[in-house]
Coordinates of C-alpha atoms and ligand atoms in Angstrom, one line a residue:
X1 CA -0.1 0.0 0.1
X2 CA 1.2 3.5 -0.8
X3 CA 2.4 5.4 2.1
X4 CA 2.5 9.3 1.3
X5 CA 5.5 11.4 2.9
X6 CA 5.9 14.8 4.2
X7 CA 7.9 17.0 2.0
X8 CA 10.2 19.1 4.5
X9 CA 13.6 20.6 4.0
X10 CA 13.7 19.1 0.7
X11 CA 13.1 15.3 1.7
X12 CA 10.2 13.1 1.9
X13 CA 10.2 11.9 5.5
X14 CA 7.9 10.2 8.0
X15 CA 5.9 12.4 10.5
X16 CA 8.0 12.4 14.0
X17 CA 5.3 10.4 15.6
X18 CA 5.1 7.7 13.0
X19 CA 1.1 7.9 13.0
X20 CA -0.7 7.3 9.6
X21 CA -4.2 7.5 9.0
X22 CA -6.1 5.8 6.3
X23 CA -6.7 7.3 2.9
X24 CA -9.8 6.2 1.1
X25 CA -10.9 6.0 -2.4
X26 CA -14.4 7.0 -2.4
X27 CA -15.3 5.2 -5.6
X28 CA -14.9 1.9 -3.9
X29 CA -15.1 2.8 -0.5
X30 CA -11.9 1.0 0.3
X31 CA -8.8 2.2 2.1
X32 CA -5.9 2.5 -0.5
X33 CA -3.1 4.4 0.8
X34 CA -1.9 5.7 4.3
X35 CA -1.1 9.4 4.8
X36 CA 1.1 11.0 7.8
X37 CA -1.0 12.1 10.8
X38 CA 1.6 14.9 11.4
X39 CA 1.5 17.2 14.3
X40 CA 3.0 20.5 15.6
X41 CA 6.2 18.8 15.8
X42 CA 6.7 18.4 12.0
X43 CA 5.2 22.0 11.2
X44 CA 7.8 23.5 13.7
X45 CA 10.7 21.5 11.8
X46 CA 9.1 23.0 8.4
X47 CA 8.9 26.5 9.7
X48 CA 12.6 26.3 10.6
X49 CA 13.6 24.8 7.3
X50 CA 11.4 27.7 5.6
X51 CA 13.1 30.4 7.8
X52 CA 16.6 29.1 6.7
X53 CA 15.5 29.0 3.1
X54 CA 13.9 32.7 3.0
X55 CA 17.4 34.4 2.8
X56 CA 18.4 32.6 -0.6
X57 CA 14.9 32.3 -2.1
X58 CA 13.6 35.9 -1.4
X59 CA 17.0 37.2 -2.8
X60 CA 17.2 35.3 -5.7
X61 CA 16.7 36.9 -8.9
X62 CA 13.0 36.5 -9.6
X63 CA 13.9 35.2 -13.2
X64 CA 15.5 32.3 -11.4
X65 CA 12.7 31.4 -9.2
X66 CA 10.5 31.8 -12.2
X67 CA 12.5 29.1 -14.1
X68 CA 12.4 26.6 -11.3
X69 CA 8.6 27.2 -11.0
X70 CA 8.3 26.7 -14.9
X71 CA 10.4 23.4 -14.5
X72 CA 7.7 22.4 -12.0
X73 CA 5.0 23.0 -14.4
X74 CA 6.9 21.3 -17.2
X75 CA 7.3 18.1 -14.9
X76 CA 3.5 18.1 -13.9
X77 CA 2.7 18.0 -17.6
X78 CA 5.1 15.2 -18.6
X79 CA 3.4 13.3 -15.7
X80 CA 0.1 14.4 -16.7
X81 CA -1.5 10.8 -16.8
X82 CA 0.0 9.9 -13.4
X83 CA -1.6 13.0 -11.7
X84 CA -4.9 12.5 -13.5
X85 CA -5.2 9.1 -12.3
X86 CA -4.0 9.9 -8.8
X87 CA -6.6 13.0 -8.7
X88 CA -9.4 10.9 -9.8
X89 CA -8.8 8.0 -7.4
X90 CA -8.6 10.3 -4.3
X91 CA -11.3 12.3 -5.1
X92 CA -14.1 10.1 -6.8
X93 CA -14.3 12.7 -9.7
X94 CA -14.7 11.4 -13.6
X95 CA -11.0 11.0 -14.9
X96 CA -12.1 13.0 -17.9
X97 CA -12.8 16.0 -15.5
X98 CA -9.2 15.6 -13.8
X99 CA -7.6 15.3 -17.2
X100 CA -9.7 18.4 -18.8
X101 CA -9.6 20.8 -15.6
X102 CA -7.7 19.9 -12.3
X103 CA -4.3 19.1 -13.5
X104 CA -4.1 21.5 -16.5
X105 CA -5.2 24.1 -14.3
X106 CA -2.3 23.2 -11.6
X107 CA 0.0 23.6 -14.6
X108 CA -1.3 26.9 -15.4
X109 CA -1.5 28.2 -11.8
X110 CA 2.3 27.6 -12.0
X111 CA 3.1 28.9 -15.3
X112 CA 0.8 31.9 -14.4
X113 CA 2.5 33.1 -11.3
X114 CA 6.0 32.3 -12.7
X115 CA 5.6 34.6 -15.6
X116 CA 3.3 37.4 -13.7
X117 CA 6.1 38.1 -11.1
X118 CA 8.4 39.2 -14.0
X119 CA 5.6 41.8 -14.9
X120 CA 5.0 42.9 -11.4
X121 CA 6.0 46.6 -10.9
X122 CA 5.8 48.6 -7.7
X123 CA 3.9 52.3 -7.9
X124 CA 5.5 55.6 -7.5
X125 CA 3.4 58.9 -6.4
X126 CA 5.1 62.1 -7.3
X127 CA 4.2 65.0 -5.4
X128 CA 4.8 68.3 -7.8
X129 CA 7.6 70.4 -6.4
X130 CA 7.8 68.2 -3.2
X131 CA 9.1 64.7 -3.6
X132 CA 8.5 61.6 -4.7
X133 CA 7.0 58.6 -3.0
X134 CA 8.0 55.0 -4.2
X135 CA 6.5 51.4 -2.9
X136 CA 8.6 48.6 -2.6
X137 CA 6.8 45.3 -2.2
X138 CA 8.5 42.7 -0.1
X139 CA 7.7 39.1 0.2
X140 CA 6.2 38.4 3.9
X141 CA 8.7 35.5 4.9
X142 CA 7.2 32.3 5.9
X143 CA 3.6 31.8 5.0
X144 CA 0.9 29.0 5.5
X145 CA -1.5 27.7 2.6
X146 CA -4.3 25.5 3.7
X147 CA -6.7 24.0 0.9
X148 CA -9.7 21.6 0.8
X149 CA -10.4 18.2 -1.1
X150 CA -12.8 19.4 -4.2
X151 CA -10.3 20.5 -6.6
X152 CA -7.2 19.4 -4.7
X153 CA -4.1 20.2 -6.8
X154 CA -6.0 23.2 -8.8
X155 CA -6.5 24.8 -5.3
X156 CA -3.5 23.9 -3.8
X157 CA -1.3 25.3 -6.4
X158 CA -3.6 28.4 -6.7
X159 CA -2.2 29.5 -3.3
X160 CA 1.4 27.9 -3.3
X161 CA 2.2 29.5 -6.9
X162 CA 1.8 33.1 -6.3
X163 CA 3.4 32.9 -2.5
X164 CA 6.3 31.2 -4.1
X165 CA 6.8 33.6 -7.1
X166 CA 6.7 36.6 -4.6
X167 CA 9.7 35.1 -2.7
X168 CA 7.8 33.7 0.2
X169 CA 8.5 30.3 1.8
X170 CA 5.6 28.1 2.4
X171 CA 4.6 25.6 4.8
X172 CA 1.5 24.1 3.1
X173 CA -1.2 21.6 4.2
X174 CA -3.4 19.9 1.5
X175 CA -6.8 18.4 2.7
X176 CA -5.9 15.0 4.4
X177 CA -9.1 13.6 2.4
X178 CA -7.1 14.2 -1.0
X179 CA -3.6 14.1 -0.3
X180 CA -2.0 12.1 -3.4
X181 CA -1.5 14.9 -5.9
X182 CA 0.3 17.2 -3.3
X183 CA 2.6 14.3 -2.6
X184 CA 3.4 14.0 -6.5
X185 CA 3.8 17.7 -6.3
X186 CA 6.5 17.4 -3.8
X187 CA 8.3 14.8 -6.1
X188 CA 8.3 17.2 -9.0
X189 CA 9.6 20.0 -6.8
X190 CA 12.7 17.8 -5.7
X191 CA 13.2 16.9 -9.5
X192 CA 12.8 20.3 -10.5
X193 CA 15.5 21.6 -8.3
X194 CA 13.3 23.6 -5.9
X195 CA 15.7 24.7 -3.0
X196 CA 15.3 22.8 -0.1
X197 CA 13.0 24.2 2.7
X198 CA 11.1 26.6 0.2
X199 CA 8.2 24.7 -0.1
X200 CA 7.1 22.1 2.8
X201 CA 4.1 19.8 2.4
X202 CA 3.1 18.5 5.6
X203 CA 0.0 16.0 5.6
X204 CA -2.6 15.5 8.6
X205 CA -5.7 16.6 10.1
X206 CA -6.7 20.1 10.1
X207 CA -7.2 20.1 13.8
X208 CA -3.3 19.2 14.3
X209 CA -1.6 20.7 11.1
X210 CA -3.9 23.1 10.1
X211 CA -4.1 24.5 13.7
X212 CA -0.3 24.4 14.3
X213 CA 0.0 26.2 11.0
X214 CA -2.5 28.8 11.9
X215 CA -1.0 29.4 15.5
X216 CA 2.6 29.4 14.4
X217 CA 4.0 32.8 15.4
X218 CA 6.5 32.8 12.6
X219 CA 4.0 32.1 10.0
X220 CA 3.1 35.6 8.8
X221 CA -0.1 34.9 6.7
X222 CA -2.9 32.2 6.0
X223 CA -4.5 31.5 2.7
X224 CA -7.1 29.2 3.3
X225 CA -9.8 27.7 1.2
X226 CA -12.5 25.5 2.9
X227 CA -15.6 25.8 5.0
X228 CA -17.2 29.0 6.4
X229 CA -16.9 27.4 9.9
X230 CA -13.3 26.4 9.6
X231 CA -12.5 29.8 8.1
X232 CA -14.0 31.3 11.3
X233 CA -12.0 29.2 13.6
X234 CA -8.6 30.1 11.7
X235 CA -9.9 34.1 11.9
X236 CA -10.4 33.7 15.5
X237 CA -6.9 32.5 16.1
X238 CA -4.8 34.3 13.2
X239 CA -6.5 37.9 13.5
X240 CA -5.5 38.6 17.0
X241 CA -2.0 37.8 15.9
X242 CA -2.1 40.4 13.0
X243 CA -1.5 37.8 10.3
X244 CA -2.8 38.6 7.0
X245 CA -5.6 36.5 5.8
X246 CA -7.0 35.3 2.9
X247 CA -10.1 33.1 3.3
X248 CA -11.9 31.6 0.3
X249 CA -15.2 29.9 1.8
X250 CA -18.6 28.7 1.0
X251 CA -21.1 29.8 -1.3
X252 CA -24.9 29.4 -2.2
X253 CA -24.7 30.8 -5.8
X254 CA -27.8 31.9 -7.4
X255 CA -28.3 31.0 -11.1
X256 CA -30.9 33.9 -12.5
X257 CA -32.7 32.7 -15.7
X258 CA -34.7 35.2 -17.5
X259 CA -37.2 34.4 -20.1
X260 CA -35.4 36.3 -22.7
X261 CA -32.4 34.1 -22.2
X262 CA -30.8 31.9 -25.0
X263 CA -33.1 28.9 -23.7
X264 CA -30.6 26.2 -25.0
X265 CA -27.6 27.7 -23.9
X266 CA -28.8 28.4 -20.3
X267 CA -30.2 24.7 -20.3
X268 CA -26.8 23.1 -21.1
X269 CA -24.7 25.3 -18.8
X270 CA -27.0 25.2 -16.1
X271 CA -26.7 21.3 -16.3
X272 CA -22.7 21.9 -16.0
X273 CA -23.1 24.4 -12.9
X274 CA -25.3 22.2 -11.2
X275 CA -23.3 19.0 -11.2
X276 CA -19.7 19.5 -12.2
X277 CA -17.4 17.7 -10.1
X278 CA -20.8 16.1 -8.4
X279 CA -21.8 19.8 -7.1
X280 CA -18.7 20.1 -5.3
X281 CA -17.4 23.6 -6.4
X282 CA -17.7 26.4 -4.4
X283 CA -19.1 28.1 -7.7
X284 CA -21.7 25.9 -8.5
X285 CA -25.0 27.5 -8.9
X286 CA -27.2 25.5 -6.5
X287 CA -30.3 28.1 -6.5
X288 CA -31.7 28.1 -9.8
X289 CA -34.3 30.9 -10.2
X290 CA -36.3 30.7 -13.4
X291 CA -38.5 33.7 -14.9
X292 CA -42.3 32.5 -14.8
X293 CA -42.9 32.7 -18.5
X294 CA -40.3 29.8 -19.0
X295 CA -40.5 27.8 -15.6
X296 CA -42.4 25.1 -16.7
X297 CA -40.8 24.6 -20.2
X298 CA -37.1 24.8 -18.4
X299 CA -38.4 22.7 -15.8
X300 CA -39.2 19.9 -17.9
X301 CA -36.1 20.1 -20.2
X302 CA -33.9 20.3 -17.3
X303 CA -35.1 17.3 -15.5
X304 CA -35.2 15.1 -18.7
X305 CA -31.4 16.0 -19.2
X306 CA -30.8 15.3 -15.7
X307 CA -32.4 12.1 -15.7
X308 CA -30.3 10.9 -18.6
X309 CA -27.0 12.0 -16.7
X310 CA -24.9 9.0 -16.2
X311 CA -23.4 8.4 -12.5
X312 CA -20.7 6.1 -12.7
X313 CA -17.3 5.0 -11.4
X314 CA -14.6 7.5 -12.5
X315 CA -12.7 5.6 -15.0
X316 CA -15.8 4.7 -17.1
X317 CA -15.6 7.4 -20.0
X318 CA -19.4 8.0 -20.1
X319 CA -19.6 9.0 -16.4
X320 CA -20.8 12.4 -16.0
X321 CA -20.8 12.4 -12.3
X322 CA -18.7 9.9 -10.2
X323 CA -18.3 9.4 -6.6
X324 CA -18.8 12.0 -3.9
X325 CA -15.7 12.8 -1.9
X326 CA -16.4 10.7 1.3
X327 CA -19.0 8.7 3.4
X328 CA -19.6 11.3 6.0
X329 CA -20.0 13.8 3.1
X330 CA -22.4 11.7 0.9
X331 CA -24.4 11.2 4.5
X332 CA -24.4 15.1 4.7
X333 CA -25.7 15.5 1.2
X334 CA -28.5 12.7 1.9
X335 CA -29.5 14.5 5.0
X336 CA -30.1 17.5 3.1
X337 CA -32.5 15.6 0.8
X338 CA -34.5 14.5 3.7
X339 CA -34.6 17.9 4.8
X340 CA -35.7 19.2 1.6
X341 CA -38.8 16.6 2.1
X342 CA -39.4 17.8 5.6
X343 CA -39.4 21.5 4.5
X344 CA -41.9 20.6 1.8
X345 CA -39.9 20.2 -1.0
X346 CA -40.7 17.8 -3.9
X347 CA -37.9 15.8 -5.6
X348 CA -38.2 16.1 -9.5
X349 CA -35.1 13.8 -10.1
X350 CA -32.5 11.9 -8.0
X351 CA -33.0 12.1 -4.6
X352 CA -31.2 9.0 -3.7
X353 CA -27.9 7.0 -3.5
X354 CA -26.8 5.2 -6.5
X355 CA -25.1 1.7 -6.0
X356 CA -23.0 0.5 -8.4
X357 CA -22.0 -3.2 -8.9
X358 CA -18.8 -5.2 -8.4
X359 CA -15.7 -3.5 -6.9
X360 CA -17.6 -0.4 -6.9
X361 CA -20.5 -1.5 -4.8
X362 CA -19.5 0.4 -1.4
X363 CA -18.4 3.6 -3.3
X364 CA -20.4 7.2 -2.5
X365 CA -22.4 7.8 -5.4
X366 CA -25.4 10.0 -5.4
X367 CA -27.8 10.5 -8.3
X368 CA -28.2 14.4 -9.4
X369 CA -31.1 15.8 -7.6
X370 CA -33.3 18.6 -8.6
X371 CA -35.9 19.9 -5.9
X372 CA -39.0 22.2 -6.5
X373 CA -41.3 23.9 -4.2
X374 CA -39.3 25.2 -1.5
X375 CA -39.6 28.6 0.3
X376 CA -36.2 30.7 -0.5
X377 CA -35.8 31.1 3.3
X378 CA -35.9 27.4 4.3
X379 CA -32.5 25.6 5.2
X380 CA -31.9 23.8 2.0
X381 CA -32.0 27.1 0.2
X382 CA -29.6 28.7 2.7
X383 CA -27.1 26.5 3.8
X384 CA -24.5 25.0 1.6
X385 CA -24.9 21.6 0.6
X386 CA -21.9 21.0 -1.5
X387 CA -23.2 18.0 -3.3
X388 CA -25.4 17.2 -6.7
X389 CA -28.0 18.8 -5.3
X390 CA -29.9 22.2 -6.7
X391 CA -33.5 23.9 -6.2
X392 CA -35.6 25.3 -8.9
X393 CA -37.6 28.3 -7.8
X394 CA -39.9 30.8 -10.0
X395 CA -40.0 34.4 -10.1
X396 CA -42.1 37.1 -11.3
X397 CA -39.8 40.3 -11.3
X398 CA -36.6 41.4 -11.2
X399 CA -36.7 43.1 -7.7
X400 CA -38.0 39.7 -6.3
X401 CA -35.3 37.5 -7.7
X402 CA -32.6 39.8 -6.4
X403 CA -34.3 39.8 -3.0
X404 CA -34.0 36.0 -3.2
X405 CA -30.9 35.7 -4.6
X406 CA -29.5 38.1 -2.1
X407 CA -31.0 36.4 0.7
X408 CA -28.3 34.1 2.2
X409 CA -25.3 34.7 4.4
X410 CA -23.0 34.0 1.2
X411 CA -21.9 35.8 -1.8
X412 CA -19.4 34.3 -3.7
X413 CA -20.8 34.1 -7.4
X414 CA -23.7 34.5 -9.3
X415 CA -25.0 33.4 -12.6
X416 CA -27.2 35.7 -14.8
X417 CA -29.1 34.5 -18.2
X418 CA -30.6 36.8 -20.6
X419 CA -30.2 38.6 -23.9
X420 CA -31.2 42.1 -22.6
X421 CA -27.8 44.1 -22.3
X422 CA -29.0 46.6 -20.0
X423 CA -30.8 44.3 -17.8
X424 CA -27.9 42.1 -17.6
X425 CA -25.6 44.9 -16.3
X426 CA -28.3 46.2 -13.9
X427 CA -28.8 42.7 -12.0
X428 CA -25.2 42.2 -12.1
X429 CA -24.5 45.5 -10.2
X430 CA -26.7 44.9 -7.2
X431 CA -26.4 41.1 -7.0
X432 CA -24.3 40.3 -3.8
X433 CA -21.4 38.4 -5.2
X434 CA -17.7 38.6 -5.6
X435 CA -17.9 36.8 -9.1
X436 CA -20.7 37.4 -11.5
X437 CA -21.0 35.3 -14.8
X438 CA -23.3 36.6 -17.7
X439 CA -24.3 34.0 -20.1
X440 CA -21.9 31.6 -19.0
X441 CA -20.4 29.9 -16.1
X442 CA -16.8 29.2 -14.9
X443 CA -14.8 31.0 -17.7
X444 CA -11.8 31.9 -15.7
X445 CA -8.8 34.4 -16.4
X446 CA -6.3 34.1 -13.9
X447 CA -5.7 37.9 -14.0
X448 CA -9.0 38.4 -12.4
X449 CA -9.8 39.3 -8.7
X450 CA -11.3 35.7 -7.2
X451 CA -13.2 35.7 -4.2
X452 CA -16.5 36.6 -2.3
X453 CA -18.5 38.9 -0.2
X454 CA -20.2 38.3 3.2
X455 CA -19.6 34.7 4.9
X456 CA -17.9 33.5 1.5
X457 CA -14.6 35.2 2.5
X458 CA -12.3 37.7 2.9
X459 CA -9.9 39.2 0.2
X460 CA -9.2 38.2 -3.1
X461 CA -6.8 36.0 -4.9
X462 CA -5.9 35.7 -8.7
X463 CA -3.7 38.0 -10.6
X464 CA -1.7 41.0 -8.9
X465 CA -4.2 40.6 -6.2
X466 CA -2.5 37.3 -5.1
X467 CA 0.9 38.9 -5.4
X468 CA -0.4 41.9 -3.5
X469 CA -1.5 39.7 -0.7
X470 CA 1.6 37.5 -0.4
X471 CA 3.7 40.8 -0.1
X472 CA 4.0 43.9 2.2
X473 CA 4.3 47.0 0.9
X474 CA 6.8 49.9 2.3
X475 CA 6.1 53.3 1.1
X476 CA 9.3 55.4 0.8
X477 CA 9.4 59.2 0.6
X478 CA 12.1 61.2 -0.6
X479 CA 12.2 65.1 -0.5
X480 CA 13.4 67.0 -3.6
X481 CA 15.8 69.8 -2.9
X482 CA 14.8 73.4 -3.2
X483 CA 15.0 74.6 -7.0
X484 CA 18.4 76.2 -7.7
X485 CA 19.9 74.3 -4.4
Ligands
TXE1 O1 -13.6 21.7 5.1 P1 -13.0 21.9 5.9 P2 -14.7 20.1 5.2 C1 -17.4 23.5 2.7 C2 -18.5 22.2 2.2 C3 -18.2 21.2 2.9 C4 -18.1 21.9 4.4 C5 -16.9 21.4 5.2 O2 -19.8 22.9 2.5 O3 -19.3 20.5 3.2 O4 -16.9 22.9 3.8 O5 -15.9 20.6 4.6 C6 -8.3 22.0 7.3 N1 -7.4 24.6 11.7 N2 -16.3 23.5 1.7 O6 -15.2 19.8 6.5 O7 -12.9 21.3 7.0 C7 -8.7 20.9 6.6 O8 -7.7 20.0 6.9 C8 -6.9 24.7 10.3 C9 -16.1 24.4 0.9 O9 -14.1 19.0 4.7 O10 -13.0 23.6 6.0 C10 -8.5 21.0 5.0 O11 -7.4 21.0 4.9 N3 -7.2 24.0 9.4 C11 -15.1 24.6 0.2 C12 -9.2 22.7 4.9 O12 -9.0 23.1 6.3 C13 -8.2 23.0 9.4 C14 -14.3 23.5 -0.2 C15 -10.4 22.5 4.7 O13 -11.5 21.7 5.3 C16 -9.0 23.1 10.4 C17 -14.2 22.4 0.9 C18 -8.5 23.9 11.7 N4 -9.2 24.1 12.8 C19 -15.5 22.6 1.8 N5 -9.8 22.1 10.2 C20 -14.9 25.8 -0.9 N6 -15.3 26.9 -0.6 O14 -14.4 25.6 -1.9 C21 -9.8 21.9 9.1 N7 -8.8 22.2 8.6

């Protein structure tokens, strides 16, 4: 059985306490590897290694840092199949998705920030006849990156790459539920010649490793993606220590479909925005609002498509949905389906676990589920389910749909479908979200600010926003001499 190792000070090593935990393949419901159950002792060693490496890494010409990061990207690309298989096995997602989205995006993250740093410039503010301000941006030192299980390598590298490019050293923790591609990344970093201690990857539980990273006084910033509750815990520890914090948390995103939309495009994209990655993407549109004149037509066409969507084991080339990530997560999702019935909802499609045969009989599969008839204020419409479950709700006016769309504690993303340009801009302007897609979904430009408002988080990732986060500005003013002197 594969035994994953920590990557500390350039080496693959066991946790100090020698404790391991089981790693489960969700498509079969079986243990298939072991991961270190590290603790604060391992974090301590990693922080010391990082501090030592910082001097060299932060002073290295950025072109050289960039070259090493590009080498890492090249190695992931060369080992694409190995990464794709590992991601799909660890997470339960269809192999086609890991191949089309997850791993290529991890490569892009490294390439993007390795080259972005070459174009990153600081500001200067001239004061006529008085002097000049110039602002230098320096790396913070040792920073912590903590990531979740839904897009494992994609989100892990989304944090690590800008942190490293900006000249920081990193102590990082992938989710204990999906550690495998982070382990493969450690090997790629070693082979790419990443200097030892620059990146450290420590595996283990959130309450041990994540907590130790959050509390460590030498770690200057925490970049976290995960549940809102965990984000609150991290903020309560890190904020009083005056650490910089970037929190990308949950969502309950509205998908607003007006009667004047391009019906076919709205329909096919809504299928994806509802159920891609088994609905386990923070940007999935889990509340679908449909304008009354097309409500019945859309409902029928949508349910017909959902009924035809194949749930299967990840290596099945026809699988549109694979397994959800864990048994406990499957139980959580199913409990929300039960709650929907109690709250008066009608299940139009799905609503049950799927039992595959043979080696996959113990896997965690759920049919894509569509529910109607729920009040916008009920728990199913307010709480993040993070699974293949959507609700559909009719609306009559723009005011009404905005009131419902903005009624949750979250504000990550929103999708708007209309062919009326003025209406599209008007609604986008007031919908409470950090990211809005009009007549599209999940089109990503890595330069744009990424993050949410309200309980969906604090701060923005992406582009120069991420490089700003991972650097500290220092403004220096120099007075001009009097003219003629
Ligand atoms: O996430 P956690 P969980 C949502 C989704 C899901 C819920 C809970 O609704 O059902 O969160 O998922 C680490 N200190 N999202 O419990 O626990 C943990 O080890 C420091 C939305 O799996 O937040 C992992 O590496 N770290 C989301 C990471 O935090 C801690 C993606 C995320 O895990 C910690 C995932 C602690 N005390 C879940 N406790 C999104 N927005 O994309 C845990 N961790």
